[in-house]
PDB file of C-alpha atoms in Angstrom:
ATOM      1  CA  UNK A   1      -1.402  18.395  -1.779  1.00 53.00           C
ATOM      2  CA  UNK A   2       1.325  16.218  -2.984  1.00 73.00           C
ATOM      3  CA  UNK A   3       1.499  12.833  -2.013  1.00 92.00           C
ATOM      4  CA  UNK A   4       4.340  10.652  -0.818  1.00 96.00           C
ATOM      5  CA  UNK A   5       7.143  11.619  -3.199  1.00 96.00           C
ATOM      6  CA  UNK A   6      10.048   9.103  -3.632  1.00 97.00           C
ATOM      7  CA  UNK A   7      12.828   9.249  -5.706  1.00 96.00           C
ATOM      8  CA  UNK A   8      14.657   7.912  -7.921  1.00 97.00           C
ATOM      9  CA  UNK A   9      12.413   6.809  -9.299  1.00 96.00           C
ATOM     10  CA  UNK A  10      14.885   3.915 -10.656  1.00 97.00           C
ATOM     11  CA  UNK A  11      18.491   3.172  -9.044  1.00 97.00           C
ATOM     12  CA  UNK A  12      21.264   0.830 -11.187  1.00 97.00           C
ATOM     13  CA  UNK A  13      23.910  -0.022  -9.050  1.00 97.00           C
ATOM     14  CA  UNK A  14      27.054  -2.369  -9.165  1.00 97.00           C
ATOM     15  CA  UNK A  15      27.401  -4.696  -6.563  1.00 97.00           C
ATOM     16  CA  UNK A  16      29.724  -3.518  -3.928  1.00 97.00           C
ATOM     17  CA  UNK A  17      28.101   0.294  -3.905  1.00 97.00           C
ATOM     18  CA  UNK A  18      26.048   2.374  -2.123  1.00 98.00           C
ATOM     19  CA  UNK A  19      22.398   2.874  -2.500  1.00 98.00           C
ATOM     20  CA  UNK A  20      20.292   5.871  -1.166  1.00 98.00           C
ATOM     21  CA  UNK A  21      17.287   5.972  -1.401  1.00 98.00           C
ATOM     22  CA  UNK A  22      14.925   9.351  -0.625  1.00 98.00           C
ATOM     23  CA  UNK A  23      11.073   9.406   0.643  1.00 97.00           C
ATOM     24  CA  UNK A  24       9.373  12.760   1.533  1.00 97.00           C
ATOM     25  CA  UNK A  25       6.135  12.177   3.098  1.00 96.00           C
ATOM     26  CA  UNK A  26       2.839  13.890   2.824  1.00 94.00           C
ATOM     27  CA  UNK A  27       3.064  17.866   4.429  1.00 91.00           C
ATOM     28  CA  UNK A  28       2.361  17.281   8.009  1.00 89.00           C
ATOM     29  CA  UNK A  29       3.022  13.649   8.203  1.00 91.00           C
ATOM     30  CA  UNK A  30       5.431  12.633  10.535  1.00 91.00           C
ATOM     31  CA  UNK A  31       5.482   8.676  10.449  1.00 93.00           C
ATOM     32  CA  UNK A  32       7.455   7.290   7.847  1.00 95.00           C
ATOM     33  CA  UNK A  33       7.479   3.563   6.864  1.00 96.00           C
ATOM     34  CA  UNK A  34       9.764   1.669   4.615  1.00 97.00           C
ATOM     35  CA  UNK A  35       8.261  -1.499   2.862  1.00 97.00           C
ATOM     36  CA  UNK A  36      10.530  -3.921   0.045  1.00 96.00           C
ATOM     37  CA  UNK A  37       8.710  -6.080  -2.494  1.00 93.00           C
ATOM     38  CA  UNK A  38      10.396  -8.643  -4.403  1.00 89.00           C
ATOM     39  CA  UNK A  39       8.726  -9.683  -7.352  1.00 79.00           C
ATOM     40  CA  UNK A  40       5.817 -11.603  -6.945  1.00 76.00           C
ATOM     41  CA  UNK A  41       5.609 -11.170  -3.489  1.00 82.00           C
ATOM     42  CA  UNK A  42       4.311  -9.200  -0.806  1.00 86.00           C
ATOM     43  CA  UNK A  43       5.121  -5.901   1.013  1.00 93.00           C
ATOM     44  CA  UNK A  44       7.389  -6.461   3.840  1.00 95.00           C
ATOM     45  CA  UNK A  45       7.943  -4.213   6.468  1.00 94.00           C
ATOM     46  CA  UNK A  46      11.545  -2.928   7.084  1.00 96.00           C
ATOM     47  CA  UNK A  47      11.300   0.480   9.432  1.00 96.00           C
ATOM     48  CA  UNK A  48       9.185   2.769  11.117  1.00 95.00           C
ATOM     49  CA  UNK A  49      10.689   6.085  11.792  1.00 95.00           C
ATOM     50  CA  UNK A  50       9.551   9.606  12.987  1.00 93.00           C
ATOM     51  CA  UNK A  51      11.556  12.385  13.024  1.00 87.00           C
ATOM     52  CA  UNK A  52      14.859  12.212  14.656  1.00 87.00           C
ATOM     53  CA  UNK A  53      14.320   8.641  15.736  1.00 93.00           C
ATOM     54  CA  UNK A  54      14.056   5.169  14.730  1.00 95.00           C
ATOM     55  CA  UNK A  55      10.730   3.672  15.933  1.00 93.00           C
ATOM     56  CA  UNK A  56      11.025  -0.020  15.013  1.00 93.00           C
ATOM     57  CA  UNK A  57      13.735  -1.353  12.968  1.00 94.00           C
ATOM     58  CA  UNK A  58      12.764  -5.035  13.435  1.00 91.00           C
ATOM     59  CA  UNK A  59      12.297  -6.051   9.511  1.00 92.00           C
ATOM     60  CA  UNK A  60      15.267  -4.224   8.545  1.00 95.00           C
ATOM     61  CA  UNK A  61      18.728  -6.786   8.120  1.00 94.00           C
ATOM     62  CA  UNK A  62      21.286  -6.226  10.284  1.00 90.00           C
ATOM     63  CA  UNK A  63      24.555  -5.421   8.071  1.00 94.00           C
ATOM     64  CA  UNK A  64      24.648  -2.845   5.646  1.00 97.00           C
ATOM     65  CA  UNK A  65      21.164  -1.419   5.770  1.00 97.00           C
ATOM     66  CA  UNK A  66      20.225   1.905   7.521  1.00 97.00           C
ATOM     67  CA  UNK A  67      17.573   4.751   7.635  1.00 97.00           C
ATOM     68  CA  UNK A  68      16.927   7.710   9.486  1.00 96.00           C
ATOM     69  CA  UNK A  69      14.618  10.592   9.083  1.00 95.00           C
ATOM     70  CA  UNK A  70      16.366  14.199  10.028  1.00 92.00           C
ATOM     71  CA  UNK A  71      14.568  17.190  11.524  1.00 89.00           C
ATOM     72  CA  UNK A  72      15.034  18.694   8.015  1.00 89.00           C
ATOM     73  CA  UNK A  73      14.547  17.035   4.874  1.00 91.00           C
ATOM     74  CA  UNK A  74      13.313  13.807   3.307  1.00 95.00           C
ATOM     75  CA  UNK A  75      14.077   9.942   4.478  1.00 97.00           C
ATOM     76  CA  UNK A  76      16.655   8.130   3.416  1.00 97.00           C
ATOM     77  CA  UNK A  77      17.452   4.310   3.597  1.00 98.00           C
ATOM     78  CA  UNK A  78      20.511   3.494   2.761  1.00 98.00           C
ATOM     79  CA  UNK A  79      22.374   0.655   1.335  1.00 98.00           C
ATOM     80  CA  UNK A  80      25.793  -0.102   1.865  1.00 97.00           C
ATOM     81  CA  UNK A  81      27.791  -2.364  -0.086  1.00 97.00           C
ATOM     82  CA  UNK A  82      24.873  -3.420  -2.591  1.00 97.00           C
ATOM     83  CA  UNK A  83      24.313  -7.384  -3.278  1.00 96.00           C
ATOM     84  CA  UNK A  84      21.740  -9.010  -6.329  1.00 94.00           C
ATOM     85  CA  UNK A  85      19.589  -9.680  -3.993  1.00 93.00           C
ATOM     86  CA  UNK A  86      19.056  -5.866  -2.783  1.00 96.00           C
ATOM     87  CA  UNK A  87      17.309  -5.659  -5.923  1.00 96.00           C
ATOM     88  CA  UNK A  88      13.552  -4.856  -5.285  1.00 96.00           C
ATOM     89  CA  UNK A  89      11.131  -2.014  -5.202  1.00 96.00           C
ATOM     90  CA  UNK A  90      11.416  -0.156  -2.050  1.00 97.00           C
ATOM     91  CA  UNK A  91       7.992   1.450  -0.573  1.00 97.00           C
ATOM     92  CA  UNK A  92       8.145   4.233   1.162  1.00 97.00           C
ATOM     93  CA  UNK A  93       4.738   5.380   3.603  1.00 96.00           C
ATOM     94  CA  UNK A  94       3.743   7.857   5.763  1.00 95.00           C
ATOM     95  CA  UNK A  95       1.145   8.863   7.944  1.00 93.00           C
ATOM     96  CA  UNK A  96       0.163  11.778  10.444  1.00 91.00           C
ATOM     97  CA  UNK A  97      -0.145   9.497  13.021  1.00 83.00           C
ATOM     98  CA  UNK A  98       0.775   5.711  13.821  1.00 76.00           C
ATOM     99  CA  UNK A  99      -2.930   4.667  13.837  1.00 78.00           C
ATOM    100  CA  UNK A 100      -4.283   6.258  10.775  1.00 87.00           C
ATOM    101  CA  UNK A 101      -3.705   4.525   7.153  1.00 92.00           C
ATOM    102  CA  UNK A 102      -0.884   4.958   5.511  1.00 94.00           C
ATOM    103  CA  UNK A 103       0.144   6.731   2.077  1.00 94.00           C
ATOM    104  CA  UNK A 104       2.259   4.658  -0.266  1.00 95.00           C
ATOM    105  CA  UNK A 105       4.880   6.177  -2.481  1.00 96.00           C
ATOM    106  CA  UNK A 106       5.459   5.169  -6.061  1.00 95.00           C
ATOM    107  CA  UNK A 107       8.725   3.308  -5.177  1.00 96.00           C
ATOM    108  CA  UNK A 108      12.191   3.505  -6.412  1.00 97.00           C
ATOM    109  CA  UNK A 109      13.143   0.221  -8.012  1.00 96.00           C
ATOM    110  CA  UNK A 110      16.727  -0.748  -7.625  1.00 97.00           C
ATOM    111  CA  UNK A 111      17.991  -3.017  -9.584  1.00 96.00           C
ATOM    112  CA  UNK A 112      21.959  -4.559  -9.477  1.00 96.00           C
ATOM    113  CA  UNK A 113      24.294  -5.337 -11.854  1.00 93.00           C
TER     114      UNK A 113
ATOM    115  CA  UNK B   1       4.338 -16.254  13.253  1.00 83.00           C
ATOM    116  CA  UNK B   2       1.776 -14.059  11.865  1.00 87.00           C
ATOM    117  CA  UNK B   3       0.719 -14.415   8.109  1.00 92.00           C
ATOM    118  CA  UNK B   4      -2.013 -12.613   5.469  1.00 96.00           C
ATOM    119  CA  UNK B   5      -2.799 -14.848   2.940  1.00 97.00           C
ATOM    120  CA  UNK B   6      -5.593 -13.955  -0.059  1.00 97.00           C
ATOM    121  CA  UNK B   7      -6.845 -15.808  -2.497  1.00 97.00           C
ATOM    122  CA  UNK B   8      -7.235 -15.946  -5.348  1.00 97.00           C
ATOM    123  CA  UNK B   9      -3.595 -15.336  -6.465  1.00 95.00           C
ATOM    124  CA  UNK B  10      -5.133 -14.334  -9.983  1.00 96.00           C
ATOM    125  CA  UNK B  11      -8.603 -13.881 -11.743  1.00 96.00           C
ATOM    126  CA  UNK B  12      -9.632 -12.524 -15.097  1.00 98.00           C
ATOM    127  CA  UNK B  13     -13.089 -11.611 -15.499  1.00 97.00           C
ATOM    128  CA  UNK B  14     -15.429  -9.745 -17.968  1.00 97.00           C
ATOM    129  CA  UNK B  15     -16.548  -6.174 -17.588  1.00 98.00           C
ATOM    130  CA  UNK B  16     -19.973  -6.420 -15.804  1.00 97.00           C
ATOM    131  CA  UNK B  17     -18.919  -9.328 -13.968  1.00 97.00           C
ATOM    132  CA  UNK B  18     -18.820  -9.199  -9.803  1.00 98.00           C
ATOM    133  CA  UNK B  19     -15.766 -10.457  -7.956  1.00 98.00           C
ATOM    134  CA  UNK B  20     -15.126 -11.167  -4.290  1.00 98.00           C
ATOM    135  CA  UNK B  21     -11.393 -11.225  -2.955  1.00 98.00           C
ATOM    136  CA  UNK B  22     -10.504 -12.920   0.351  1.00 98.00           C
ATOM    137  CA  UNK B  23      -8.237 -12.361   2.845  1.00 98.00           C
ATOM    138  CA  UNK B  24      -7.622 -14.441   5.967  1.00 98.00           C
ATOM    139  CA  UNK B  25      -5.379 -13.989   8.553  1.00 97.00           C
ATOM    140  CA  UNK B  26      -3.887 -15.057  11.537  1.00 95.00           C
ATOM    141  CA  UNK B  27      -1.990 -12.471  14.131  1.00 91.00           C
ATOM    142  CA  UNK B  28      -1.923 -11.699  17.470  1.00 85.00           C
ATOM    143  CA  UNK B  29      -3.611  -8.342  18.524  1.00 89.00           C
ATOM    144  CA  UNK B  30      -5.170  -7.581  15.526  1.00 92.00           C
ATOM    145  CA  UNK B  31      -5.828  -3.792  15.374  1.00 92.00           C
ATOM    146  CA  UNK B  32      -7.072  -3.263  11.835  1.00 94.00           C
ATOM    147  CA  UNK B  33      -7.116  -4.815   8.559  1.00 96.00           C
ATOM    148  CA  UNK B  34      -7.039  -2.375   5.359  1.00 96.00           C
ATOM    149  CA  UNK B  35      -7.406  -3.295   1.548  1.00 98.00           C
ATOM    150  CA  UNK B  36      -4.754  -1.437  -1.370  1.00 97.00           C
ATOM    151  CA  UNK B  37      -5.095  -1.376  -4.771  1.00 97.00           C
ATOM    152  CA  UNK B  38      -1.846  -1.479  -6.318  1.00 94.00           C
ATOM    153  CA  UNK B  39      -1.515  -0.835 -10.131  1.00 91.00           C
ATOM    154  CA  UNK B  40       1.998  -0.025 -11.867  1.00 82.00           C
ATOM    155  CA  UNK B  41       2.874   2.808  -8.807  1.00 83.00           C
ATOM    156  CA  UNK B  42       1.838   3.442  -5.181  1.00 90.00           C
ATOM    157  CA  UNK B  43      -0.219   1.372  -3.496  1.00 93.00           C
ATOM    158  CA  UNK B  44      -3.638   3.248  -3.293  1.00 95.00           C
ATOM    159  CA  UNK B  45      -5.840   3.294  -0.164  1.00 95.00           C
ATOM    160  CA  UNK B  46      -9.496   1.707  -0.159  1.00 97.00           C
ATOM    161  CA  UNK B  47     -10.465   0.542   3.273  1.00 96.00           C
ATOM    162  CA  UNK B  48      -9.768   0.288   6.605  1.00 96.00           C
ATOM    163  CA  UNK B  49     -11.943  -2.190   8.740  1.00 96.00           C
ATOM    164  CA  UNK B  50     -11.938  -2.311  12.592  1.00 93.00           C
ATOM    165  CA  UNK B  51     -15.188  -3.392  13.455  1.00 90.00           C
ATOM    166  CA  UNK B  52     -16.784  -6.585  12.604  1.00 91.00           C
ATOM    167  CA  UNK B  53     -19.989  -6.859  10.313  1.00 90.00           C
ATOM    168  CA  UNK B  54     -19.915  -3.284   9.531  1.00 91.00           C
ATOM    169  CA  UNK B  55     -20.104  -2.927   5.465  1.00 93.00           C
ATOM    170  CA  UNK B  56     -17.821  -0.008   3.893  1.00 95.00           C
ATOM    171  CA  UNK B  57     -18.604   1.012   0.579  1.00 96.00           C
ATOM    172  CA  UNK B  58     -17.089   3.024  -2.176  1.00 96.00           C
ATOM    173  CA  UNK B  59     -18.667   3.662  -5.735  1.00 97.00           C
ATOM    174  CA  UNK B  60     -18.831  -0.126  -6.651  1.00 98.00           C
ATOM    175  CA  UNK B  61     -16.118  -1.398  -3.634  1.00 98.00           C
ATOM    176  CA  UNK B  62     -17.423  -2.858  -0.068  1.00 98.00           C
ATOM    177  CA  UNK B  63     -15.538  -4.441   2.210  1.00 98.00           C
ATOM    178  CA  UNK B  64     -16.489  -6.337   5.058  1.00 97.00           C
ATOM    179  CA  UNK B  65     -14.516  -7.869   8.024  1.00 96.00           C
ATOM    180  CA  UNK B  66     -15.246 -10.986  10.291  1.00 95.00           C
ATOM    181  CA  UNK B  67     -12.873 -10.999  13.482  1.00 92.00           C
ATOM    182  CA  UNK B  68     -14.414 -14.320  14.735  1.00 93.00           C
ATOM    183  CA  UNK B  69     -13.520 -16.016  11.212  1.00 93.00           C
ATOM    184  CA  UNK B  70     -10.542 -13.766  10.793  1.00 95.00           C
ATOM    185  CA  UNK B  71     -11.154 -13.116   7.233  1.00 95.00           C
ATOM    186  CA  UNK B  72     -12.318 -10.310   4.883  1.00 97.00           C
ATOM    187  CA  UNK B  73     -13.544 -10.130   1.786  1.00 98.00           C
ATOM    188  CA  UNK B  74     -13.717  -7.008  -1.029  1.00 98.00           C
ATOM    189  CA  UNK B  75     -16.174  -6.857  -3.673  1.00 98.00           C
ATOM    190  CA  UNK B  76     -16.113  -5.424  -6.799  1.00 98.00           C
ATOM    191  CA  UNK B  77     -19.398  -5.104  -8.634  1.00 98.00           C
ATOM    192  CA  UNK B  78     -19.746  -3.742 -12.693  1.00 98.00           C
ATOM    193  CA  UNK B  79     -16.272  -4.541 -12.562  1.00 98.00           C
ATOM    194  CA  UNK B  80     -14.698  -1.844 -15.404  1.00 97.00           C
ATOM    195  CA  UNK B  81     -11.129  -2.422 -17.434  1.00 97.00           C
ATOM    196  CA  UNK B  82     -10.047   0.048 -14.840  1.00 96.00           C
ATOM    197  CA  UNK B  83     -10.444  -1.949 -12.081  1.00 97.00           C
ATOM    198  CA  UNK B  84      -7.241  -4.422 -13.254  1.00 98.00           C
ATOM    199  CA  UNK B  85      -4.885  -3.869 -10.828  1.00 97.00           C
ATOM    200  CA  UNK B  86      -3.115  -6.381  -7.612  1.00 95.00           C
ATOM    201  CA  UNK B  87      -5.375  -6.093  -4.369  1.00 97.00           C
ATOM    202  CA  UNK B  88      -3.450  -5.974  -1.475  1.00 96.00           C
ATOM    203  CA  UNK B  89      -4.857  -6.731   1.986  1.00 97.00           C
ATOM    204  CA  UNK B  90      -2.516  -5.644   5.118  1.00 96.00           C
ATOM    205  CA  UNK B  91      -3.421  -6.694   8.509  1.00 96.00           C
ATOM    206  CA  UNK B  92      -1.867  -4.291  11.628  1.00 93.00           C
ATOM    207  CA  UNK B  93      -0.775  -6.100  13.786  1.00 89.00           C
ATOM    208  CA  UNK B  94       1.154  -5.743  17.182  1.00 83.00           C
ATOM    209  CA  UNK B  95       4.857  -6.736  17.152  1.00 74.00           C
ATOM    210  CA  UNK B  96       6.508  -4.938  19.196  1.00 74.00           C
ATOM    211  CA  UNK B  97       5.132  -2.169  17.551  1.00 81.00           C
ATOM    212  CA  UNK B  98       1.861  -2.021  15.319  1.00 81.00           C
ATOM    213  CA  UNK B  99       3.025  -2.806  11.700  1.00 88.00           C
ATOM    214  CA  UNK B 100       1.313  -4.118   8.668  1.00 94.00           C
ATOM    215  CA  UNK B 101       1.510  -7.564   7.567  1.00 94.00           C
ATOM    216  CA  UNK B 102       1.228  -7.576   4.077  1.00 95.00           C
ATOM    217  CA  UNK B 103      -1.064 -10.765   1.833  1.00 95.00           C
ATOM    218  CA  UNK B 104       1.046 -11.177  -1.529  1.00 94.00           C
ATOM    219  CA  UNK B 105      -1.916  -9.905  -3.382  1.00 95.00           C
ATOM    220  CA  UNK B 106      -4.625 -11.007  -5.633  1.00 97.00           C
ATOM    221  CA  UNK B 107      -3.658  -9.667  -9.306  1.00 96.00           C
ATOM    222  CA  UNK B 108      -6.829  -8.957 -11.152  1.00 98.00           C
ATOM    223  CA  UNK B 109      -7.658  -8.624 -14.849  1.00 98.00           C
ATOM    224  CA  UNK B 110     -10.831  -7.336 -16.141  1.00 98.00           C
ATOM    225  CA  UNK B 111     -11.309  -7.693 -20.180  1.00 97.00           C
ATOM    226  CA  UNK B 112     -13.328  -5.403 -22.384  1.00 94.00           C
TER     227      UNK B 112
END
């Protein structure tokens, strides 16, 4: 019965590299959700993905971010060309189906040099 | 543009003491509003609240929502030094598709 399972758990990058970042979601869940909370702030949506597609990108930014969720194997959002302000706690959630609560994650923090 | 906002930001109370948390909102097609606690790690599940005037309860947590007043508020009675944590209230919403809307939390301390 293991929960959402995200790792790492904490990412140090340099600016200018790449960032991935891996969510498996709860056995038999097959709505994944991304969040990002900046400190002292609130969750804020980035993507909603089920398997094989891309549901609603609408809080993700438009350069350099990406995420998908394969037929096989865990989520990944990905970070291209890393800046300061990438650093944050990413969230990742999932649920068996888009109307029932979702199941946080414990995060990976990434921080940036 | 749609917004969660709670209050208060911060309390620190005694063991024993009761607390009430708030959460307002203001969204278009509302579809559910849910309550997190959130200590160092994952975001933990408490509520979800559809229906208005219906009281949920767990142990020593209700929750209650008002759609008229858009608001909701979570109680904590015998409040324990476990109970220190951030209390997050996410509203789903519809844009575009239903996503939550996330308040920026009300960080609770409980002393011994």
């Amino acid at each position: 019965n293991a929960g959402v399972m995200q790792n790492p758990r904490h990412l140090v990058r340099r600016r200018g590299q790449e960032a991935r970042l891996r969510c498996s979601p709860v056995k038999g869940h097959s709505h994944v959700y991304w969040y990002r909370q900046l400190p002292e702030e609130g969750l804020k949506f980035m993507v909603y993905l089920q398997k094989e597609n891309i549901i609603d990108e609408s809080g993700m930014p438009k350069e350099r971010f990406s995420a998908e969720f394969p037929k096989e194997g865990p989520s990944i959002l990905r970070i291209q060309q890393v800046v300061r302000g990438d650093s944050a706690a990413y969230f990742c959630a999932s649920s068996p189906t888009g109307n029932q609560p979702q199941h946080f994650g414990d995060g990976t923090r990434l921080s940036i040099l | 543009e749609d917004k969660v906002v709670q209050s208060p930001l911060s309390l620190v109370v005694h063991e024993g003491d009761t607390v009430t948390l708030n959460c307002s909102y203001e969204v278009t097609n509302f579809r559910s509003l849910l309550w997190y606690k959130q200590e160092k790690k994952a975001p933990t599940f408490l509520f979800m609240l559809t229906s208005s005037g219906i009281e949920k309860k767990s142990g020593r947590l209700s929750s209650i929502l008002d759609k008229k007043e858009l608001f909701s508020i979570l109680n904590i009675t015998a409040t324990q030094t476990g109970d220190s944590a951030i209390y997050l209230c996410a509203v789903e919403a519809l844009g575009g598709t239903y996503k939550y809307i996330f308040g920026t939390g009300t960080r609770l301390k409980v002393l011994a």
